[in-house]
């Protein structure tokens, strides 16, 4: 039988600052990774375009 | 033994043998039989037992619970066995007759003269409320009557379960309504029956009545859980479920009791007010809160009862948490009341520990409301120094170990740091040597008892956490970063010393702080690597405290981005460890997706030098990819995990492909292109991707075309992803998916045109 005392947080915020710090770090890491990939993709696009062309014209 | 053997089909006669015990044998054998059946159901997965056996188990259990059973020990064992067997009863709950019968027996058991049987029966109802929510309609009226009676008159363990039933219904309805996302359609997968909304006029008075049953000194006892606490918690969940409708039903109780001479009435009224602050709309609450604010501030300072002050401090925190911030049109905090609020909170920080802790909590949310401010000064600015000083004073209190006070003070300090502006940044800068000194003092060789050492480690964690927040804040703008960097060497020295302590939390916090420092220092972080590397490896080997391992994996990513190819000398060791982690059955599964992402980070950092790891990384990625597309029968948790795993794998592919871009070794990736494209096709066919995976997946398609160019063009043209999937992404409502798709389209066109 599972324990019967189903306690819930009592007068406590649902998220601790420690959890928040962890989550913010993960988010920052994700954003940094995204930013790096984005920058590389952008560079690759710009380098491959003929000088007078814009991306929309190439389609 | 059954838990081991039944799933392997090695003890097929067991269930029949147990069931045959149930009719004629003495009561104690029937009791033991039912307990055994209960343990078996608890231990093994429902799909291990055939439906025929499930039916027989339920029949035996329900028979044992029946009021005709004269032996109470047998009835109790049967009721507890039913609790464990409920997960097996899907088919039986879909059959009206069988469900009616089970429900009737459970409801009857809630009326047993034996308190333990009543408690166990209510526990069954709580479990049914979440497992079979959608089947409850015909019974909810009767359940309301039963739970109402228990809440009013029964003994506390039973009454607690009766309250828990309604909390559990709230949980279900909150989840369902969140799933609707404000748009209810008849086609929604799980219907909401609005049980709470219907029960509201009768349920609220019951819950309010429980609030008056507080125990003396309950706020000093961290393990306390009683009917008043459960009732208030349930009221908070009810408010989140029904929103505005709760307010008119609760306000008369608050008005009647908030100024009464009996502390129980004042506290209950305050607790009720605090409980309904999340859920209702700001429009509904703003006037009430503005009216109540000065009353609350006065009560926090002057109420003669600590319990009332504690709840008042918590309620103020809830006001700031839910109704204060840059998004509100009418601000709660004004030029006129800010000084009074700060003065009261700082003064209450000198009150007894439980009240001071609530004052710190309120300050945390007060500061959080100013975090998004882009102006160089906020309403907090004139008080900034006093606030920091008051929080530091709290951390130094002799009794700061009680009621989580020290933790609350540091958490609040972190939030104050996060909301510092150009004008207040110098004050945060002055904090750096102070916090470093405190951390240094905890590291000095002292002989400590194990209890003292635990407290010391906790403090080290808090100090590292505080430094992490300071690094992030001051490192995020150029002028402060430049000044702040003078402390980097000393700070890193202190973090490394924390690893010599044996505390997972302290290690986690030090590692997080180091990640922030690496992000902030960039390539200069290289000078710390020779000393830091052994701790990095230790972190990656820490299977037991998997959070430490997960954070260390993230830090490897931070360092890769900071050092770029300067990380190369450490890559053999890091990759060896990451591959071991992936192969381990011991390591918590949540760490594996970030490890794949980390492959991508390393590949981006070292480019073509990643070639020597391809023969190890690619097969791992391929088998994980194949596993991640087989999701049939998965539950919500598994689907979420699968999407995280897919995203990690895709980030690895993107990083590797982009890392090799423009290198003469890029064609080493050609043999892997078919399985990458096949993975993308499988994801598209499975139709259960979330937007994040979709964005990453379509990005990989572009990266593959970009890096492999014309050589991969025939393969790309053959795959579904390059047409249907791409088109779907180009029309996505999510602009990030569209953006990635536009890039992929361009890269594919370029590859094909060569």
PDB file of C-alpha atoms in Angstrom, chain B residues 476-581:
ATOM      1  CA  UNK B 476      25.944  40.263 -18.901  1.00  0.00           C
ATOM      2  CA  UNK B 477      26.986  43.864 -19.529  1.00  0.00           C
ATOM      3  CA  UNK B 478      30.400  44.972 -20.747  1.00  0.00           C
ATOM      4  CA  UNK B 479      31.248  47.713 -18.189  1.00  0.00           C
ATOM      5  CA  UNK B 480      30.422  45.619 -15.110  1.00  0.00           C
ATOM      6  CA  UNK B 481      31.952  42.509 -16.649  1.00  0.00           C
ATOM      7  CA  UNK B 482      35.284  44.249 -17.063  1.00  0.00           C
ATOM      8  CA  UNK B 483      35.448  45.279 -13.396  1.00  0.00           C
ATOM      9  CA  UNK B 484      34.044  41.999 -12.170  1.00  0.00           C
ATOM     10  CA  UNK B 485      36.681  39.911 -13.965  1.00  0.00           C
ATOM     11  CA  UNK B 486      39.298  41.028 -11.442  1.00  0.00           C
ATOM     12  CA  UNK B 487      37.721  38.471  -9.100  1.00  0.00           C
ATOM     13  CA  UNK B 488      37.570  35.581 -11.591  1.00  0.00           C
ATOM     14  CA  UNK B 489      40.830  33.818 -10.566  1.00  0.00           C
ATOM     15  CA  UNK B 490      40.062  33.920  -6.860  1.00  0.00           C
ATOM     16  CA  UNK B 491      36.514  32.841  -7.455  1.00  0.00           C
ATOM     17  CA  UNK B 492      37.544  29.877  -9.584  1.00  0.00           C
ATOM     18  CA  UNK B 493      40.034  28.880  -6.872  1.00  0.00           C
ATOM     19  CA  UNK B 494      37.231  28.809  -4.318  1.00  0.00           C
ATOM     20  CA  UNK B 495      34.885  26.804  -6.560  1.00  0.00           C
ATOM     21  CA  UNK B 496      37.588  24.187  -7.119  1.00  0.00           C
ATOM     22  CA  UNK B 497      38.054  23.853  -3.363  1.00  0.00           C
ATOM     23  CA  UNK B 498      34.330  23.171  -2.946  1.00  0.00           C
ATOM     24  CA  UNK B 499      34.821  19.936  -4.913  1.00  0.00           C
ATOM     25  CA  UNK B 500      36.916  18.558  -2.079  1.00  0.00           C
ATOM     26  CA  UNK B 501      33.800  18.579   0.123  1.00  0.00           C
ATOM     27  CA  UNK B 502      31.534  15.565  -0.017  1.00  0.00           C
ATOM     28  CA  UNK B 503      28.198  17.121  -0.841  1.00  0.00           C
ATOM     29  CA  UNK B 504      26.286  16.613  -4.078  1.00  0.00           C
ATOM     30  CA  UNK B 505      24.373  19.876  -3.662  1.00  0.00           C
ATOM     31  CA  UNK B 506      27.541  21.905  -3.100  1.00  0.00           C
ATOM     32  CA  UNK B 507      29.136  20.223  -6.158  1.00  0.00           C
ATOM     33  CA  UNK B 508      26.071  21.010  -8.268  1.00  0.00           C
ATOM     34  CA  UNK B 509      26.107  24.636  -7.247  1.00  0.00           C
ATOM     35  CA  UNK B 510      29.860  25.026  -7.757  1.00  0.00           C
ATOM     36  CA  UNK B 511      29.551  23.395 -11.185  1.00  0.00           C
ATOM     37  CA  UNK B 512      26.685  25.706 -12.181  1.00  0.00           C
ATOM     38  CA  UNK B 513      28.721  28.712 -11.059  1.00  0.00           C
ATOM     39  CA  UNK B 514      31.728  27.504 -13.074  1.00  0.00           C
ATOM     40  CA  UNK B 515      29.504  27.118 -16.148  1.00  0.00           C
ATOM     41  CA  UNK B 516      28.368  30.720 -15.707  1.00  0.00           C
ATOM     42  CA  UNK B 517      31.986  31.842 -15.297  1.00  0.00           C
ATOM     43  CA  UNK B 518      33.051  30.000 -18.463  1.00  0.00           C
ATOM     44  CA  UNK B 519      30.216  31.622 -20.400  1.00  0.00           C
ATOM     45  CA  UNK B 520      31.244  35.005 -19.089  1.00  0.00           C
ATOM     46  CA  UNK B 521      35.033  34.731 -19.486  1.00  0.00           C
ATOM     47  CA  UNK B 522      35.030  33.132 -22.954  1.00  0.00           C
ATOM     48  CA  UNK B 523      38.370  31.833 -24.253  1.00  0.00           C
ATOM     49  CA  UNK B 524      40.223  33.125 -21.165  1.00  0.00           C
ATOM     50  CA  UNK B 525      38.687  30.206 -19.314  1.00  0.00           C
ATOM     51  CA  UNK B 526      41.422  28.047 -20.898  1.00  0.00           C
ATOM     52  CA  UNK B 527      43.820  28.977 -18.086  1.00  0.00           C
ATOM     53  CA  UNK B 528      41.639  27.139 -15.559  1.00  0.00           C
ATOM     54  CA  UNK B 529      41.241  23.953 -17.573  1.00  0.00           C
ATOM     55  CA  UNK B 530      44.296  21.995 -16.419  1.00  0.00           C
ATOM     56  CA  UNK B 531      43.217  22.308 -12.808  1.00  0.00           C
ATOM     57  CA  UNK B 532      39.497  22.041 -13.429  1.00  0.00           C
ATOM     58  CA  UNK B 533      39.612  19.047 -15.748  1.00  0.00           C
ATOM     59  CA  UNK B 534      39.770  16.365 -13.032  1.00  0.00           C
ATOM     60  CA  UNK B 535      36.630  17.738 -11.380  1.00  0.00           C
ATOM     61  CA  UNK B 536      34.894  17.896 -14.726  1.00  0.00           C
ATOM     62  CA  UNK B 537      35.680  14.217 -15.217  1.00  0.00           C
ATOM     63  CA  UNK B 538      34.525  13.445 -11.663  1.00  0.00           C
ATOM     64  CA  UNK B 539      31.227  15.166 -12.375  1.00  0.00           C
ATOM     65  CA  UNK B 540      30.726  13.177 -15.579  1.00  0.00           C
ATOM     66  CA  UNK B 541      31.376   9.977 -13.612  1.00  0.00           C
ATOM     67  CA  UNK B 542      28.856  10.804 -10.895  1.00  0.00           C
ATOM     68  CA  UNK B 543      26.058   8.391 -11.822  1.00  0.00           C
ATOM     69  CA  UNK B 544      24.707   8.290  -8.309  1.00  0.00           C
ATOM     70  CA  UNK B 545      23.987  12.025  -8.032  1.00  0.00           C
ATOM     71  CA  UNK B 546      22.753  12.252 -11.585  1.00  0.00           C
ATOM     72  CA  UNK B 547      21.905  15.949 -11.247  1.00  0.00           C
ATOM     73  CA  UNK B 548      25.620  16.645 -10.772  1.00  0.00           C
ATOM     74  CA  UNK B 549      26.318  14.599 -13.900  1.00  0.00           C
ATOM     75  CA  UNK B 550      23.612  16.448 -15.883  1.00  0.00           C
ATOM     76  CA  UNK B 551      24.910  19.849 -14.836  1.00  0.00           C
ATOM     77  CA  UNK B 552      28.480  18.837 -15.662  1.00  0.00           C
ATOM     78  CA  UNK B 553      27.361  17.799 -19.155  1.00  0.00           C
ATOM     79  CA  UNK B 554      25.868  21.285 -19.535  1.00  0.00           C
ATOM     80  CA  UNK B 555      29.131  22.827 -18.355  1.00  0.00           C
ATOM     81  CA  UNK B 556      31.043  20.840 -21.013  1.00  0.00           C
ATOM     82  CA  UNK B 557      28.779  22.630 -23.510  1.00  0.00           C
ATOM     83  CA  UNK B 558      29.516  26.008 -21.922  1.00  0.00           C
ATOM     84  CA  UNK B 559      33.245  25.332 -22.006  1.00  0.00           C
ATOM     85  CA  UNK B 560      33.131  24.118 -25.616  1.00  0.00           C
ATOM     86  CA  UNK B 561      31.515  27.374 -26.683  1.00  0.00           C
ATOM     87  CA  UNK B 562      33.915  29.411 -24.554  1.00  0.00           C
ATOM     88  CA  UNK B 563      37.160  27.672 -25.573  1.00  0.00           C
ATOM     89  CA  UNK B 564      36.370  26.515 -29.124  1.00  0.00           C
ATOM     90  CA  UNK B 565      39.416  24.568 -30.383  1.00  0.00           C
ATOM     91  CA  UNK B 566      41.331  25.193 -27.148  1.00  0.00           C
ATOM     92  CA  UNK B 567      39.189  22.407 -25.673  1.00  0.00           C
ATOM     93  CA  UNK B 568      40.872  19.915 -28.009  1.00  0.00           C
ATOM     94  CA  UNK B 569      43.469  18.574 -25.492  1.00  0.00           C
ATOM     95  CA  UNK B 570      40.631  17.532 -23.182  1.00  0.00           C
ATOM     96  CA  UNK B 571      38.330  16.046 -25.785  1.00  0.00           C
ATOM     97  CA  UNK B 572      39.602  12.445 -25.670  1.00  0.00           C
ATOM     98  CA  UNK B 573      38.881  12.253 -21.965  1.00  0.00           C
ATOM     99  CA  UNK B 574      35.547  14.017 -22.199  1.00  0.00           C
ATOM    100  CA  UNK B 575      34.311  11.949 -25.150  1.00  0.00           C
ATOM    101  CA  UNK B 576      35.415   8.697 -23.483  1.00  0.00           C
ATOM    102  CA  UNK B 577      33.425   9.600 -20.405  1.00  0.00           C
ATOM    103  CA  UNK B 578      30.358  10.781 -22.326  1.00  0.00           C
ATOM    104  CA  UNK B 579      30.289   7.549 -24.331  1.00  0.00           C
ATOM    105  CA  UNK B 580      30.556   5.533 -21.110  1.00  0.00           C
ATOM    106  CA  UNK B 581      27.691   7.539 -19.646  1.00  0.00           C
TER     107      UNK B 581
END
